[in-house]
Short mmCIF file of C-alpha atoms in Angstrom, two decimals:
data_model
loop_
_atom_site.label_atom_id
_atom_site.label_comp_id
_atom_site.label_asym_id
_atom_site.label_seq_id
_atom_site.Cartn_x
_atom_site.Cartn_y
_atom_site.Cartn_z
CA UNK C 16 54.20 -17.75 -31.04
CA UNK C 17 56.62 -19.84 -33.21
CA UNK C 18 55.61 -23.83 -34.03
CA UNK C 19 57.02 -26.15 -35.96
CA UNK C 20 54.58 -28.77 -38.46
CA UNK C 21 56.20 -30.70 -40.92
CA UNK C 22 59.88 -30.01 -40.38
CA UNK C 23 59.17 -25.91 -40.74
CA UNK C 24 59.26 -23.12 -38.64
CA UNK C 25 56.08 -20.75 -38.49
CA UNK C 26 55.65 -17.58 -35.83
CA UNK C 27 51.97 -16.56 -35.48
CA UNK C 28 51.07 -12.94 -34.27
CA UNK C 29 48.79 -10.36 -33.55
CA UNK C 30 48.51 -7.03 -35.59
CA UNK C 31 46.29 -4.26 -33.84
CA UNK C 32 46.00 -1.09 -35.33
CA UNK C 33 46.43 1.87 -32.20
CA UNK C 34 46.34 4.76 -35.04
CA UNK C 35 42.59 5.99 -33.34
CA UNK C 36 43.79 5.05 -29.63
CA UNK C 37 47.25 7.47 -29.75
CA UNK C 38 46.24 10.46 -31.68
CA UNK C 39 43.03 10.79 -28.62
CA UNK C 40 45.92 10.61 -26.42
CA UNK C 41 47.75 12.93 -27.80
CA UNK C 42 44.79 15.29 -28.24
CA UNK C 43 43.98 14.45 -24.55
CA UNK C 44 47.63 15.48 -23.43
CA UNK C 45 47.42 18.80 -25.25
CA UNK C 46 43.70 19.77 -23.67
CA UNK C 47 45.19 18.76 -20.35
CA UNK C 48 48.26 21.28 -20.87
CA UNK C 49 45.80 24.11 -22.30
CA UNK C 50 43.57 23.78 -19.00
CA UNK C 51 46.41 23.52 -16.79
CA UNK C 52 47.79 26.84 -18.22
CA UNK C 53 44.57 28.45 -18.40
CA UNK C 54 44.34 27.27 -14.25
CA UNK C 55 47.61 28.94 -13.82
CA UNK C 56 46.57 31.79 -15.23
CA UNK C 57 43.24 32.17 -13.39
CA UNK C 58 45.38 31.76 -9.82
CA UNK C 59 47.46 34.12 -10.88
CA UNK C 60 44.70 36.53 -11.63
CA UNK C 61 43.40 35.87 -8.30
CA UNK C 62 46.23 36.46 -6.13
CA UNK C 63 47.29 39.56 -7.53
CA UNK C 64 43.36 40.73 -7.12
CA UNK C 65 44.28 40.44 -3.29
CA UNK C 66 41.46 41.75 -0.37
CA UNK C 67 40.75 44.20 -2.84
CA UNK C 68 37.05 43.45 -2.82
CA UNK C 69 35.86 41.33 -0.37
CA UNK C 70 33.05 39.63 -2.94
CA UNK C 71 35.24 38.91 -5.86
CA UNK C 72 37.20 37.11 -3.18
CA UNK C 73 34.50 35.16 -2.01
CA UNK C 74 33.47 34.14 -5.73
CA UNK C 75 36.91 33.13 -6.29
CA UNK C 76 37.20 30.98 -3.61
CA UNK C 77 33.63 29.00 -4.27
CA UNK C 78 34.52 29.02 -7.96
CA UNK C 79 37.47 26.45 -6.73
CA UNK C 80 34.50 23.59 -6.34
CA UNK C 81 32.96 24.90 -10.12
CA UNK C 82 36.67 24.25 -11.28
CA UNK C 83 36.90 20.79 -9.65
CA UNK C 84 34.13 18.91 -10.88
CA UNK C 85 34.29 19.32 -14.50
CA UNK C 86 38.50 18.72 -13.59
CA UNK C 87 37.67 15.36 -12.16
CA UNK C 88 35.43 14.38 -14.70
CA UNK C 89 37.62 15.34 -17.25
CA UNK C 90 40.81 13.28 -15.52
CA UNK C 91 38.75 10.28 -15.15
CA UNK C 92 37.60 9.81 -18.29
CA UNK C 93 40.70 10.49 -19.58
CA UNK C 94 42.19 7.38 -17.11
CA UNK C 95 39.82 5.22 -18.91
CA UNK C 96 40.73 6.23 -22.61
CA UNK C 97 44.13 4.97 -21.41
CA UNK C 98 42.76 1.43 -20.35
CA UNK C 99 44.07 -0.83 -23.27
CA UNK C 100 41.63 -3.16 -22.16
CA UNK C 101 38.34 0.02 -22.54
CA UNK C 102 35.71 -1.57 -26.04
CA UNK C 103 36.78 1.37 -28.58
CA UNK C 104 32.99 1.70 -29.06
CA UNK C 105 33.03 3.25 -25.34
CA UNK C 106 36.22 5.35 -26.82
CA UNK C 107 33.80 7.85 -29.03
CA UNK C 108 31.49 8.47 -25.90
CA UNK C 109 34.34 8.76 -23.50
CA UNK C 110 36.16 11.78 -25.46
CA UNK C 111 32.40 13.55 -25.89
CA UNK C 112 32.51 13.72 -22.19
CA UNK C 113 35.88 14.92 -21.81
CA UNK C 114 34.82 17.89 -24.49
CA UNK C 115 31.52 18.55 -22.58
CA UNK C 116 33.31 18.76 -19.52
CA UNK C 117 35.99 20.67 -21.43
CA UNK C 118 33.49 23.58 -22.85
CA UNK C 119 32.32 23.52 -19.20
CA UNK C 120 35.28 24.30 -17.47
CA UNK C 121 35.96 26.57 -20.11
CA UNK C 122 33.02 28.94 -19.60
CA UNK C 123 33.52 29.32 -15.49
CA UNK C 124 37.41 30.24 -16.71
CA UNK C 125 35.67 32.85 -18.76
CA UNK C 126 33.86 34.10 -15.88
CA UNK C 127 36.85 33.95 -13.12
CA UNK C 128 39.13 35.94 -16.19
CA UNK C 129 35.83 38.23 -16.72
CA UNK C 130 36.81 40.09 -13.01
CA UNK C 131 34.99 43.66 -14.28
CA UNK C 132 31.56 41.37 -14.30
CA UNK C 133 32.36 40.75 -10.94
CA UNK C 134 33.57 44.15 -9.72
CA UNK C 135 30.83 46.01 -10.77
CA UNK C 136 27.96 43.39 -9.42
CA UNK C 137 26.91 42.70 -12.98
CA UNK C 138 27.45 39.06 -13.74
CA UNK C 139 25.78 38.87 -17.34
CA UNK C 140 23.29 36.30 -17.51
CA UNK C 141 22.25 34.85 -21.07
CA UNK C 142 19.27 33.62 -22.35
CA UNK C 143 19.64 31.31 -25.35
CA UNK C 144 17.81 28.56 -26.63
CA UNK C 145 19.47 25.26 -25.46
CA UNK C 146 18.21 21.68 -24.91
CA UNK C 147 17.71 20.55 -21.00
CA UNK C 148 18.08 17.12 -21.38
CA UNK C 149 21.70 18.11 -22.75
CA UNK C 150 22.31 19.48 -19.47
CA UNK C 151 21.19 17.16 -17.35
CA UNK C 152 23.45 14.72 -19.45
CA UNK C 153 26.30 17.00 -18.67
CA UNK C 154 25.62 16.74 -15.09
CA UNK C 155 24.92 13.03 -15.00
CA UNK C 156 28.01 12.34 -16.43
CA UNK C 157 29.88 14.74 -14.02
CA UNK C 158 27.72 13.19 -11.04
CA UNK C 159 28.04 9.34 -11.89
CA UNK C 160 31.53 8.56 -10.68
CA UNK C 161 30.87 10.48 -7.24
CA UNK C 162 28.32 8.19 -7.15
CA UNK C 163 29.98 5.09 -8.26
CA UNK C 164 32.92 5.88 -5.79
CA UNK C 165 30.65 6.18 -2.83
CA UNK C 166 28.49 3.01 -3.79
CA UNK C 167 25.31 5.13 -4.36
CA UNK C 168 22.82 4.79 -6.81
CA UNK C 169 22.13 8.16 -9.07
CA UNK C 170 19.36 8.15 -11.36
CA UNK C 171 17.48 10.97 -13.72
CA UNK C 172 13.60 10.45 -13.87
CA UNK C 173 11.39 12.57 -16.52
CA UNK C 174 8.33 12.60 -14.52
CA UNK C 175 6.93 14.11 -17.35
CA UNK C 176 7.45 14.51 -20.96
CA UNK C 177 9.77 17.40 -21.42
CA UNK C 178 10.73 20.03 -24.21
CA UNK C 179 13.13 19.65 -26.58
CA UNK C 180 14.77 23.40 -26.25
CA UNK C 181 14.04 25.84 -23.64
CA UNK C 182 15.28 29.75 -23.29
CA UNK C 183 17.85 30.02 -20.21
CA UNK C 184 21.09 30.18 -19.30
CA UNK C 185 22.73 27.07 -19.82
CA UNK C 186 25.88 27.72 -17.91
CA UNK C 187 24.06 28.57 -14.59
CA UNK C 188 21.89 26.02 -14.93
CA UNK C 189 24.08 23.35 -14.86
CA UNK C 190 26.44 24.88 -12.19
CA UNK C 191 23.31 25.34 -10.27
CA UNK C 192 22.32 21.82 -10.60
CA UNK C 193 26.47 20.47 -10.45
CA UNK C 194 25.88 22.24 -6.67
CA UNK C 195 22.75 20.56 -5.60
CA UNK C 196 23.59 17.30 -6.75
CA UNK C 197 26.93 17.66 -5.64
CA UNK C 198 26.16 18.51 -2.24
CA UNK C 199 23.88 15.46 -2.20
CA UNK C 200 26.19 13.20 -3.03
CA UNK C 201 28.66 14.44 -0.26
CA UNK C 202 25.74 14.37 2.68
CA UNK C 203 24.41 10.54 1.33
CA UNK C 204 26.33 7.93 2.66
CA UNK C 205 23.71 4.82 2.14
CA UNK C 206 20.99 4.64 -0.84
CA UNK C 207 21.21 7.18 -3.76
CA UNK C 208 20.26 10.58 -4.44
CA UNK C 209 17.33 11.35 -7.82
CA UNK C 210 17.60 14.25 -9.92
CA UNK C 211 13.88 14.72 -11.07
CA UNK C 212 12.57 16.52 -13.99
CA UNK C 213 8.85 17.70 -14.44
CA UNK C 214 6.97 20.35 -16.26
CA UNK C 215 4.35 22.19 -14.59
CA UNK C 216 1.30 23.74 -15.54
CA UNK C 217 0.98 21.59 -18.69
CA UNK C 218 3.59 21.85 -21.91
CA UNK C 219 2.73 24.55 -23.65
CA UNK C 220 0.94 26.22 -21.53
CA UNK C 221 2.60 29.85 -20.92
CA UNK C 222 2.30 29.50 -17.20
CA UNK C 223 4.44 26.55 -17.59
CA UNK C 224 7.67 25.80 -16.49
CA UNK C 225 10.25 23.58 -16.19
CA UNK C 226 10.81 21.99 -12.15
CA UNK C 227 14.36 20.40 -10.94
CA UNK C 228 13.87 18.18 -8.11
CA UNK C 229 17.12 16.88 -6.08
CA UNK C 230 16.28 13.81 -3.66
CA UNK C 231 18.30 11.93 -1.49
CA UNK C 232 18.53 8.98 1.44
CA UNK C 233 21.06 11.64 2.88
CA UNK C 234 21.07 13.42 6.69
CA UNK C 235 18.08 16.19 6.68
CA UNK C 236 19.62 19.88 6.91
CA UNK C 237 19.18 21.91 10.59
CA UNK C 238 17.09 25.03 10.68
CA UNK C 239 20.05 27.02 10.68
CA UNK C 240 21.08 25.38 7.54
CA UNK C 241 17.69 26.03 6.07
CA UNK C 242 17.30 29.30 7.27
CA UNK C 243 20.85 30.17 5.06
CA UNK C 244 19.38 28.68 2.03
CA UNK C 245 19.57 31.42 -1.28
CA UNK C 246 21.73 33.69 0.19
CA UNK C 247 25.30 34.30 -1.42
CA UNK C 248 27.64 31.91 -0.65
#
C-alpha cells in the first residue's frame, strides 16, 4: 500500500517466506508421479496376467479398493498442503500422513508386483515387532475424511490400557482393519461407526491378546451376508 505523510511517498508490504511451503510441493509432485508410474506398472502387470489363474485375478481385482484408500488419503492431504490459507504447524503433520499413507500403498504394490506369492498360494506373512496404536493411527487418518464427507462421527476408544509393541503383521493388520472400517463407513448413513481396542485376558498374561472391535449405527447384515463372512473374497 503506498501513503503519503508529510509531503513523502511510502509503500508498505508484506514479505512471507514460501521456501518450506514449495519444496513440500515439489516433493509432493514427485511422490505423486512415482505412484502413478508404479500404478501403471501394476495394471500393466495385471492385464498381461490375463484368466490365467482365476485367484490371482480375483486378488487383483479386490486389491483395486487396498489401492484406493491410501490413494485418497494421500490426494487429500496433499489438497490441503496446497491451501495457502492451511497453519504451517498443521503442514509437518499433514506430509507424515501423506508418507504413512505413502509406505502403505507402497507395500500392497509390493504384493500385487510379488505375483509368484500369489501363484503358488503362499502369500508370506511377517511377524515383526510393531506398535498398534501406530496402526490404528494409520487407519484413523485414512478413515477420518470418509467420515467427515458423510457427516459421521469416527472415534478410537482404548477400552483398556494397551501395549506399546506387539509381534504381527503390520501390513495385514491394517488392511484388515482399512476393510472393516471401510465397509462401515459405506453401510452408516446417520451416527458414526467406533473402532474399539481392548486386551483380553489381562496384559501380560500369555493367554492374552489383543481384540479389534468395529461398531456402527449402520443397517445390520442378512444371514446370507453373515453366513459369507471369512471366506475369500
Amino acid at each position: 500500500s503506498v501513503r503519503e505523510v508529510g509531503g513523502e511517498k511510502f509503500i508498505t508490504g508484506v514479505l512471507r517466506d514460501v521456501t518450506q511451503r514449495k519444496a513440500a510441493e515439489a516433493a509432493l509432485a514427485a511422490a505423486r508421479l512415482e505412484l502413478e508410474a508404479a500404478l501403471g506398472r501394476a495394471k500393466e502387470l495385471a492385464l498381461a496376467a490375463g484368466e490365467a489363474n482365476r485367484s490371482k485375478s480375483e486378488f487383483l481385482a479386490n486389491m483395486s479398493h487396498e489401492i484406493r484408500t491410501p490413494m485418497t488419503a494421500i490426494l487429500g492431504y496433499t489438497d490441503l498442503l496446497l491451501d495457502p490459507d492451511q497453519p504451517e504447524s498443521e503442514r509437518a503433520t499433514h506430509v507424515q500422513v501423506i508418507r504413512r499413507n505413502g509406505d502403505h500403498l507402497l507395500s500392497i504394490i509390493n504384493d500385487i508386483l510379488d505375483l509368484s506369492k500369489i501363484e503358488s498360494g503362499k502369500l508370506a506373512v511377517e511377524r515383526i515387532r510393531c506398535s498398534p496404536v501406530d496402526v490404528v493411527m494409520d487407519v484413523a487418518s485414512l478413515m477420518h475424511p470418509r467420515a467427515v464427507e458423510k457427516n459421521l462421527k469416527f472415534k478410537v476408544v482404548y477400552a483398556t490400557p494397551i501395549p506399546e509393541t506387539i509381534e504381527t503383521d503390520p501390513t495385514r493388520l491394517r488392511q484388515i482393519l482399512l476393510n472393516l472400517v471401510g465397509n462401515a463407513l459405506k453401510f452408516t448413513e446417520l451416527g458414526g461407526v467406533r473402532l474399539v481396542v481392548k486386551v483380553l485376558g489381562g496384559a501380560g498374561s500369555p493367554r492374552s491378546c489383543l481384540r479389534f472391535d468395529v461398531a456402527d449405527t449402520g443397517i445390520v447384515m442378512t444371514a446370507e451376508q453373515l453366513s459369507r463372512l471369512f471366506k475369500p473374497f
